[in-house]
Short mmCIF file of C-alpha atoms in Angstrom, two decimals:
data_model
loop_
_atom_site.label_atom_id
_atom_site.label_comp_id
_atom_site.label_asym_id
_atom_site.label_seq_id
_atom_site.Cartn_x
_atom_site.Cartn_y
_atom_site.Cartn_z
CA MET M 17 -152.89 125.32 -145.98
CA GLY M 18 -154.73 124.17 -138.60
CA GLY M 19 -155.03 125.12 -135.27
CA THR M 20 -153.47 124.50 -131.06
CA SER M 21 -154.95 123.39 -128.38
CA ALA M 22 -154.18 122.00 -124.99
CA CYS M 23 -156.00 118.85 -125.52
CA PRO M 24 -155.03 115.37 -125.20
CA CYS M 25 -154.41 112.84 -128.30
CA HIS M 26 -157.10 110.43 -129.27
CA LYS M 27 -155.30 107.23 -131.16
CA HIS M 28 -158.62 106.06 -131.85
CA ALA M 29 -160.48 108.43 -133.37
CA PRO M 30 -164.21 107.83 -134.75
CA HIS M 31 -164.72 107.84 -138.58
CA ALA M 32 -166.40 110.67 -139.59
CA ALA M 33 -169.17 108.98 -141.40
CA HIS M 34 -170.48 107.17 -137.97
CA ARG M 35 -170.95 110.25 -136.32
CA THR M 36 -174.45 112.16 -136.12
CA PRO M 37 -174.61 114.99 -138.34
CA GLN M 38 -173.50 117.60 -135.89
CA PRO M 39 -173.96 120.67 -138.14
CA LEU M 40 -177.49 120.63 -138.05
CA ARG M 41 -177.53 120.87 -134.22
CA LYS M 42 -177.64 125.17 -133.72
CA SER M 43 -174.94 125.19 -131.39
CA THR M 44 -171.66 127.21 -131.12
CA ALA M 45 -169.57 123.98 -130.83
CA ARG M 46 -166.98 123.11 -133.03
CA LEU M 47 -167.99 120.41 -134.96
CA GLY M 48 -166.59 116.99 -134.91
CA ARG M 49 -163.87 118.62 -132.55
CA THR M 50 -162.20 116.66 -129.85
CA THR M 51 -159.40 117.19 -127.48
CA ALA M 52 -156.36 116.15 -129.52
CA PRO M 53 -153.10 117.66 -130.47
CA TRP M 54 -152.92 118.00 -134.07
CA ARG M 55 -155.43 118.90 -136.95
CA THR M 56 -155.44 119.82 -141.02
CA ALA M 57 -155.53 122.65 -142.74
CA PRO M 58 -158.16 122.64 -145.59
CA CYS M 59 -156.17 124.77 -147.71
CA ALA M 60 -152.75 124.57 -146.37
CA ALA M 61 -151.67 125.04 -150.11
CA ALA M 62 -153.89 127.87 -151.11
CA TYR M 63 -154.69 128.57 -154.53
CA ALA M 64 -154.58 132.38 -154.79
CA ALA M 65 -155.79 134.42 -158.23
CA ILE M 66 -155.29 138.18 -158.97
CA SER M 67 -157.53 138.75 -162.10
CA LEU M 68 -157.21 142.31 -163.79
CA ARG M 69 -159.66 142.89 -166.72
CA ARG M 70 -161.84 145.69 -168.07
CA GLY M 71 -165.10 146.30 -166.17
CA GLY M 72 -164.37 143.88 -163.71
CA ALA M 73 -163.90 143.91 -159.98
CA VAL M 74 -160.90 142.91 -157.88
CA ARG M 75 -162.10 139.73 -155.95
CA ALA M 76 -159.44 137.26 -154.21
CA CYS M 77 -160.65 134.14 -152.65
CA VAL M 78 -158.03 131.48 -150.07
CA ALA M 79 -158.87 128.50 -149.01
CA ALA M 80 -156.43 126.72 -146.52
CA ALA M 81 -154.19 124.72 -148.06
CA ALA M 82 -154.70 126.30 -151.38
CA ARG M 83 -155.73 130.19 -152.43
CA PHE M 84 -156.87 131.83 -154.85
CA ALA M 85 -156.96 135.37 -155.56
CA ALA M 86 -158.16 137.52 -158.80
CA VAL M 87 -157.80 140.82 -159.44
CA LEU M 88 -159.33 142.30 -162.32
CA TRP M 89 -159.46 146.14 -163.21
CA GLY M 90 -161.62 147.99 -165.24
CA PRO M 91 -161.45 151.15 -167.51
CA SER M 92 -161.71 153.80 -164.54
CA ARG M 93 -159.83 151.64 -161.67
CA ALA M 94 -158.77 148.48 -160.84
CA ALA M 95 -160.94 145.48 -159.93
CA MET M 96 -159.27 142.91 -158.16
CA ALA M 97 -160.83 139.69 -156.57
CA VAL M 98 -158.90 137.45 -154.48
CA ALA M 99 -159.76 133.80 -153.18
CA ALA M 100 -158.25 130.92 -151.26
CA ALA M 101 -158.78 127.63 -149.82
CA GLY M 102 -157.14 125.60 -147.31
CA ARG M 103 -156.95 123.08 -144.80
CA GLY M 104 -157.59 124.32 -141.54
CA GLY M 105 -157.04 121.58 -138.95
CA VAL M 106 -153.15 120.02 -138.65
CA ARG M 107 -150.41 121.54 -140.64
CA ARG M 108 -147.13 119.68 -141.70
CA TRP M 109 -143.83 121.72 -141.35
CA MET M 110 -145.08 123.57 -144.00
CA VAL M 111 -148.62 124.85 -146.02
CA VAL M 112 -148.57 124.80 -149.57
CA ALA M 113 -148.21 127.99 -151.22
CA PRO M 114 -151.47 129.80 -152.27
CA PHE M 115 -152.44 129.78 -155.67
CA LEU M 116 -152.39 133.15 -156.92
CA LEU M 117 -154.35 134.17 -159.95
CA VAL M 118 -154.01 137.64 -161.43
CA LEU M 119 -156.40 138.41 -164.41
CA LEU M 120 -155.69 141.83 -166.22
CA GLN M 121 -157.45 143.59 -168.42
CA LEU M 122 -157.03 147.65 -169.29
CA VAL M 123 -158.17 150.04 -171.75
CA GLY M 124 -155.69 151.17 -174.48
CA ALA M 125 -154.48 150.23 -177.55
CA ALA M 126 -150.48 149.65 -175.68
CA SER M 127 -151.74 147.15 -173.08
CA ALA M 128 -154.75 145.23 -175.22
CA ALA M 129 -152.46 142.61 -176.83
CA ALA M 130 -151.29 141.72 -173.56
CA LEU M 131 -154.58 141.57 -171.43
CA PRO M 132 -156.14 139.93 -169.40
CA VAL M 133 -153.48 137.99 -167.23
CA VAL M 134 -153.81 135.56 -165.11
CA ILE M 135 -150.95 134.55 -162.39
CA ASN M 136 -150.85 131.88 -159.83
CA THR M 137 -148.95 130.41 -157.24
CA TRP M 138 -146.82 127.20 -157.69
CA ALA M 139 -148.00 125.08 -160.63
CA PHE M 140 -151.27 124.47 -160.70
CA ARG M 141 -151.88 124.34 -164.51
CA LYS M 142 -155.41 122.92 -164.16
CA ALA M 143 -156.71 125.42 -161.43
CA ALA M 144 -155.44 127.90 -163.89
CA GLU M 145 -156.47 127.09 -167.21
CA THR M 146 -160.10 126.90 -165.63
CA ALA M 147 -159.89 130.08 -164.03
CA TRP M 148 -158.94 131.08 -167.60
CA ARG M 149 -161.35 129.44 -169.18
CA VAL M 150 -164.39 131.19 -167.49
CA LEU M 151 -163.07 135.08 -167.90
CA GLN M 152 -162.68 133.80 -171.80
CA LEU M 153 -166.28 133.12 -171.68
CA GLY M 154 -167.39 136.11 -170.50
CA GLY M 155 -168.01 135.01 -166.40
CA SER M 156 -166.76 137.58 -163.88
CA GLU M 157 -163.66 138.01 -161.90
CA LEU M 158 -165.46 136.14 -159.16
CA ASP M 159 -166.68 133.40 -161.08
CA ALA M 160 -163.19 132.83 -161.87
CA VAL M 161 -161.19 133.38 -158.79
CA GLU M 162 -164.06 130.81 -157.45
CA ARG M 163 -164.01 128.41 -160.27
CA GLY M 164 -159.88 128.01 -160.12
CA CYS M 165 -160.09 127.52 -156.29
CA THR M 166 -162.85 125.26 -156.93
CA GLN M 167 -160.86 123.46 -158.99
CA CYS M 168 -158.11 122.64 -156.89
CA GLU M 169 -159.86 121.64 -153.84
CA ILE M 170 -161.23 119.13 -156.41
CA ASP M 171 -157.87 118.26 -157.31
CA GLN M 172 -156.17 117.92 -154.04
CA CYS M 173 -153.59 120.45 -155.76
CA ASP M 174 -150.07 119.45 -154.16
CA GLY M 175 -152.62 116.91 -151.57
CA SER M 176 -152.65 120.06 -149.78
CA VAL M 177 -155.96 121.62 -150.78
CA GLY M 178 -159.10 120.34 -150.07
CA TYR M 179 -160.73 117.06 -148.85
CA GLY M 180 -158.58 114.20 -147.97
CA GLY M 181 -155.82 116.20 -146.71
CA SER M 182 -153.57 116.08 -143.45
CA PRO M 183 -155.98 115.08 -140.79
CA ASP M 184 -156.09 116.89 -137.55
CA GLU M 185 -155.25 115.08 -134.28
CA ILE M 186 -158.83 112.90 -134.23
CA GLY M 187 -158.01 111.91 -137.81
CA GLU M 188 -160.35 114.43 -139.60
CA THR M 189 -159.94 117.18 -142.62
CA THR M 190 -161.06 120.57 -141.79
CA LEU M 191 -161.12 123.40 -144.62
CA ASP M 192 -160.24 127.14 -144.58
CA ALA M 193 -161.69 129.66 -147.71
CA MET M 194 -161.52 133.36 -148.11
CA ILE M 195 -162.35 135.35 -151.26
CA MET M 196 -162.75 139.16 -151.27
CA ASP M 197 -164.19 141.64 -153.59
CA GLY M 198 -161.21 144.46 -154.19
CA ASN M 199 -163.81 147.08 -155.41
CA THR M 200 -166.53 147.02 -152.24
CA MET M 201 -163.74 145.21 -149.86
CA GLU M 202 -166.40 142.45 -148.84
CA VAL M 203 -164.65 139.53 -147.51
CA GLY M 204 -166.13 136.10 -147.10
CA ALA M 205 -164.46 133.23 -145.24
CA VAL M 206 -164.63 130.43 -143.67
CA ALA M 207 -162.71 128.28 -141.28
CA ASP M 208 -162.43 124.77 -139.50
CA LEU M 209 -165.13 123.98 -141.99
CA ARG M 210 -165.98 120.11 -141.80
CA HIS M 211 -167.71 117.75 -143.68
CA VAL M 212 -168.44 120.52 -146.85
CA LYS M 213 -165.85 119.80 -149.53
CA ASN M 214 -166.55 123.36 -151.82
CA ALA M 215 -165.13 125.65 -148.96
CA ILE M 216 -164.20 128.57 -151.41
CA GLY M 217 -168.20 128.19 -152.65
CA VAL M 218 -169.56 128.29 -148.81
CA ALA M 219 -166.95 131.54 -148.50
CA ARG M 220 -168.66 132.97 -151.66
CA LYS M 221 -172.36 132.84 -150.26
CA VAL M 222 -170.93 134.23 -147.19
CA ILE M 223 -170.61 137.47 -148.92
CA GLU M 224 -173.80 136.96 -150.61
CA TYR M 225 -176.38 135.76 -148.17
CA THR M 226 -174.60 137.29 -144.94
CA LYS M 227 -173.46 140.81 -143.66
CA HIS M 228 -171.13 138.98 -141.89
CA THR M 229 -167.22 138.64 -142.93
CA LEU M 230 -166.19 134.66 -141.56
CA LEU M 231 -167.93 131.74 -140.05
CA VAL M 232 -166.27 129.77 -138.22
CA GLY M 233 -166.42 125.54 -136.97
CA GLU M 234 -169.87 124.04 -136.71
CA SER M 235 -171.64 127.04 -137.64
CA ALA M 236 -170.04 127.60 -140.49
CA SER M 237 -170.72 123.91 -141.39
CA LEU M 238 -174.71 124.63 -140.31
CA PHE M 239 -174.42 127.51 -142.80
CA ALA M 240 -173.16 125.74 -145.78
CA VAL M 241 -175.95 123.07 -145.06
CA ARG M 242 -178.48 125.64 -145.38
CA MET M 243 -177.03 126.99 -148.44
CA GLY M 244 -177.46 123.60 -150.20
CA PHE M 245 -173.97 122.23 -149.81
CA PRO M 246 -173.54 118.29 -149.13
CA TYR M 247 -172.82 117.47 -145.93
CA GLU M 248 -170.11 114.48 -146.55
CA ASP M 249 -167.10 112.78 -145.29
CA LEU M 250 -163.55 113.97 -146.18
CA THR M 251 -162.03 111.73 -145.23
CA THR M 252 -159.84 109.63 -147.52
CA GLN M 253 -157.85 106.34 -146.81
CA LYS M 254 -154.61 108.61 -147.80
CA SER M 255 -155.34 110.74 -145.00
CA LEU M 256 -156.24 107.90 -142.49
CA LEU M 257 -152.86 106.42 -143.93
CA MET M 258 -151.12 109.99 -142.91
CA TYR M 259 -153.03 109.29 -139.73
CA SER M 260 -152.18 106.12 -138.29
CA GLN M 261 -148.31 106.30 -139.48
CA TRP M 262 -148.29 109.97 -137.25
CA LEU M 263 -149.67 108.13 -134.34
CA ASN M 264 -147.17 105.20 -134.77
CA GLN M 265 -144.44 107.66 -134.76
CA SER M 266 -145.61 108.88 -131.31
CA CYS M 267 -147.63 111.60 -132.64
CA GLN M 268 -144.22 113.33 -134.37
CA PRO M 269 -143.67 116.51 -135.44
CA ASN M 270 -146.37 118.17 -133.33
CA TYR M 271 -146.77 121.85 -132.33
CA TRP M 272 -147.11 121.68 -128.59
CA LYS M 273 -144.46 123.13 -126.15
CA ASN M 274 -143.97 123.57 -122.86
CA VAL M 275 -145.94 120.86 -121.68
CA VAL M 276 -145.79 117.10 -120.06
CA PRO M 277 -145.50 114.87 -120.52
CA ASP M 278 -142.60 115.91 -123.03
CA SER M 279 -144.73 116.61 -126.02
CA SER M 280 -140.97 115.55 -128.37
CA LYS M 281 -141.60 111.68 -127.39
CA SER M 282 -145.35 111.13 -126.80
CA CYS M 283 -148.72 111.74 -127.80
CA GLY M 284 -150.52 112.99 -124.40
CA PRO M 285 -153.03 114.12 -123.51
CA TYR M 286 -150.84 117.02 -122.51
CA LYS M 287 -151.23 119.74 -120.32
CA ARG M 288 -149.94 122.74 -118.22
CA PRO M 289 -147.18 121.77 -115.81
CA GLU M 290 -147.35 122.42 -112.42
CA LYS M 291 -144.05 124.19 -112.10
CA VAL M 292 -143.06 125.81 -115.64
CA THR M 293 -139.15 125.83 -116.14
CA CYS M 294 -137.60 127.49 -119.18
CA LYS M 295 -135.43 125.12 -121.18
CA GLU M 296 -134.10 125.96 -124.97
CA GLU M 297 -136.20 124.99 -127.83
CA GLN M 298 -134.63 122.57 -130.18
CA THR M 299 -135.20 122.86 -133.72
CA THR M 300 -136.27 119.72 -135.29
CA SER M 301 -135.71 118.90 -139.01
CA ARG M 302 -138.94 118.91 -141.12
CA SER M 303 -138.62 118.13 -145.04
CA VAL M 304 -139.87 121.42 -147.17
CA HIS M 305 -141.54 119.08 -149.44
CA ASN M 306 -144.24 118.36 -147.06
CA HIS M 307 -146.60 121.79 -147.35
CA ASP M 308 -149.34 120.89 -145.16
CA THR M 309 -147.75 118.84 -141.87
CA ILE M 310 -149.50 116.59 -139.85
CA GLY M 311 -148.68 117.92 -136.02
CA ASN M 312 -150.88 120.85 -135.71
CA ASN M 313 -152.97 121.52 -132.47
CA PHE M 314 -157.02 120.69 -133.40
CA CYS M 315 -157.92 124.21 -133.24
CA ARG M 316 -155.94 125.91 -135.07
CA VAL M 317 -156.40 127.79 -137.81
CA GLY M 318 -154.45 128.87 -140.70
CA ASP M 319 -153.65 131.97 -142.65
CA SER M 320 -156.04 131.36 -145.54
CA PRO M 321 -159.17 132.95 -144.20
CA ILE M 322 -158.04 135.80 -142.71
CA ALA M 323 -158.14 138.97 -144.81
CA GLY M 324 -154.50 140.51 -145.23
CA ALA M 325 -152.65 137.39 -144.58
CA GLY M 326 -153.56 134.73 -147.15
CA SER M 327 -154.35 137.43 -149.33
CA TYR M 328 -155.90 140.94 -150.21
CA ALA M 329 -157.36 142.63 -152.92
CA ASP M 330 -157.60 146.82 -153.46
CA SER M 331 -158.96 147.65 -156.88
CA THR M 332 -157.10 150.71 -155.99
CA ALA M 333 -153.93 149.39 -155.79
CA GLY M 334 -153.02 145.66 -156.63
CA GLY M 335 -153.56 142.37 -155.09
CA ALA M 336 -151.51 140.02 -153.44
CA ALA M 337 -151.64 136.59 -151.51
CA ALA M 338 -148.88 134.67 -149.23
CA THR M 339 -148.18 131.09 -148.92
CA GLY M 340 -146.14 128.95 -147.05
CA ASP M 341 -145.99 128.59 -142.68
CA GLY M 342 -149.40 130.15 -142.02
CA ASP M 343 -148.82 130.17 -138.58
CA ILE M 344 -145.56 132.60 -138.83
CA MET M 345 -146.60 134.35 -141.42
CA MET M 346 -150.08 135.24 -140.71
CA ARG M 347 -148.45 137.81 -137.82
CA PHE M 348 -147.29 140.24 -140.56
CA LEU M 349 -150.42 140.34 -142.61
CA PRO M 350 -147.84 139.70 -145.81
CA SER M 351 -151.02 140.14 -148.85
CA TYR M 352 -152.08 143.32 -146.86
CA GLN M 353 -148.66 144.79 -146.72
CA ALA M 354 -147.42 144.09 -150.15
CA VAL M 355 -150.97 145.79 -151.64
CA GLU M 356 -149.45 149.08 -149.28
CA TYR M 357 -146.27 148.65 -150.94
CA MET M 358 -147.54 148.98 -154.36
CA ARG M 359 -150.09 151.46 -153.36
CA MET M 360 -147.02 153.98 -152.64
CA GLY M 361 -145.64 152.83 -156.25
CA THR M 362 -143.26 149.96 -155.11
CA ASP M 363 -142.46 147.67 -157.87
CA PRO M 364 -144.78 144.62 -157.70
CA THR M 365 -141.38 142.60 -157.15
CA VAL M 366 -139.96 144.76 -155.17
CA ALA M 367 -142.88 144.74 -152.90
CA CYS M 368 -142.67 141.24 -152.67
CA GLN M 369 -138.99 141.04 -151.61
CA LYS M 370 -139.70 143.66 -148.86
CA VAL M 371 -142.57 141.71 -146.93
CA ILE M 372 -140.48 138.36 -147.38
CA SER M 373 -137.53 140.55 -145.81
CA ARG M 374 -139.67 141.77 -142.98
CA ILE M 375 -140.71 138.54 -142.16
CA GLN M 376 -136.90 137.12 -142.38
CA LYS M 377 -135.79 139.48 -139.18
CA HIS M 378 -137.86 137.64 -136.86
CA ALA M 379 -138.34 134.18 -138.23
CA PRO M 380 -135.13 134.16 -140.75
CA LYS M 381 -135.86 130.03 -141.25
CA PHE M 382 -139.43 130.84 -142.05
CA PHE M 383 -140.80 128.73 -145.53
CA GLY M 384 -142.94 131.26 -147.54
CA ALA M 385 -143.28 133.20 -150.77
CA VAL M 386 -145.96 136.08 -151.56
CA ILE M 387 -146.76 137.03 -154.96
CA CYS M 388 -148.34 140.50 -156.41
CA ALA M 389 -149.92 142.35 -159.07
CA ASN M 390 -151.11 146.19 -159.24
CA THR M 391 -153.26 148.37 -161.41
CA THR M 392 -151.28 148.91 -164.44
CA GLY M 393 -150.60 144.71 -164.93
CA SER M 394 -147.23 144.47 -163.54
CA TYR M 395 -146.27 141.40 -161.38
CA GLY M 396 -143.88 139.41 -159.09
CA ALA M 397 -143.27 136.93 -156.91
CA ALA M 398 -140.45 136.69 -154.09
CA CYS M 399 -139.54 133.56 -151.71
CA ASN M 400 -137.68 132.76 -148.25
CA LYS M 401 -134.35 131.42 -149.12
CA ILE M 402 -133.77 128.04 -146.85
CA PRO M 403 -132.66 124.53 -147.24
CA GLY M 404 -134.64 122.41 -149.98
CA PHE M 405 -136.69 125.49 -150.54
CA THR M 406 -134.23 128.30 -153.09
CA GLN M 407 -136.86 128.54 -156.10
CA PHE M 408 -140.70 129.88 -156.22
CA HIS M 409 -142.64 128.24 -159.12
CA PHE M 410 -145.78 130.29 -160.32
CA MET M 411 -148.13 130.42 -163.28
CA VAL M 412 -148.68 133.18 -165.79
CA SER M 413 -151.35 132.83 -168.80
CA SER M 414 -152.25 135.98 -171.24
CA PRO M 415 -153.06 136.49 -174.64
CA LEU M 416 -149.43 136.59 -175.98
CA LEU M 417 -149.15 132.68 -174.81
CA SER M 418 -150.53 129.62 -176.52
CA GLN M 419 -150.85 128.01 -172.96
CA PRO M 420 -150.09 128.81 -169.03
CA THR M 421 -146.77 129.44 -168.57
CA GLU M 422 -144.68 127.72 -165.51
CA HIS M 423 -142.15 130.83 -164.29
CA VAL M 424 -139.39 130.57 -161.47
CA VAL M 425 -138.53 132.87 -159.00
CA ASP M 426 -135.25 132.58 -156.95
CA CYS M 427 -135.71 133.08 -153.15
CA ILE M 428 -133.81 135.90 -151.41
#
């Protein structure tokens, strides 16, 4: 599942393939960024997974436009990993929810038959199957969440994960991703990643080869190239068409406010008015089916690469991932809050509901959902009920099921 900045909208953005590979320059400037009003989040529809497995570690990975969180619980304590991936540039009315995967494998005859368990947000079946297969073949929890998220990036899940997603105000797609180890509490994340498709893979390298937590912009792309990732174009014919249509609609919707010229009628360039006047904002109608909307400011970073917002994992308590309107949800650190509720003994479903209720008090019409899993292998989900979004779908895999099964929860 973008960014914001007071920059003008470029109606004729140069194609990425015709540009000099800026990431190769030692510079802190954002790669390929210009002064334009909207951009795409790499993993707006986050793919998140939580996996719990004997001897494993809780890990999470989130990519803008797609989040993947995995939680694995060992014999003495839970081991969790979460990950997410998404698009970082422009966001649509809604960001596709992260894909949350929960894997549990506990010691004890009573629970052995039902574990491990894999849970992921949205009906991203192939990504869930990929993560599950990695575990079944003896792969690590971190391997499972990374591979599951990578699968979503390759498949461009829901059209909002990975390359070719909703472009930013200059017509580019940028990516966000995060992966977290719930045993060590290490986090690797990238934001505003350009010209590199495997954002979640780069995020994992941040953990493995640096002492940092989050790399952004051109520096993140430079790091990726040094780690051996190919430098390539993330633009597709579909994303170019989306960009063209957006420009032809006077750059609507966009997320500017209190600027001149009127952002509801033109593409800009915008600037701060000389005399600021207060006026009531009008809420425009936006489709709840478009999770990664064009119109975000060009510097936007979504919630996917933010630990505690897009996803969070703690092997002593549980794991959680959030999906939806990242600009609103990140203000409440929903994933972190859900894990803390579970730490206090709250049932996962109730923990998710409490997180949603907390956000509702400040933003009753927000689009979003949360999925959680605790150290016992219990899991749950909750979503905010708004017109067009009354139910939330997620997948569950376990030895008791012949294949990943889609579950549905009614929004509150």
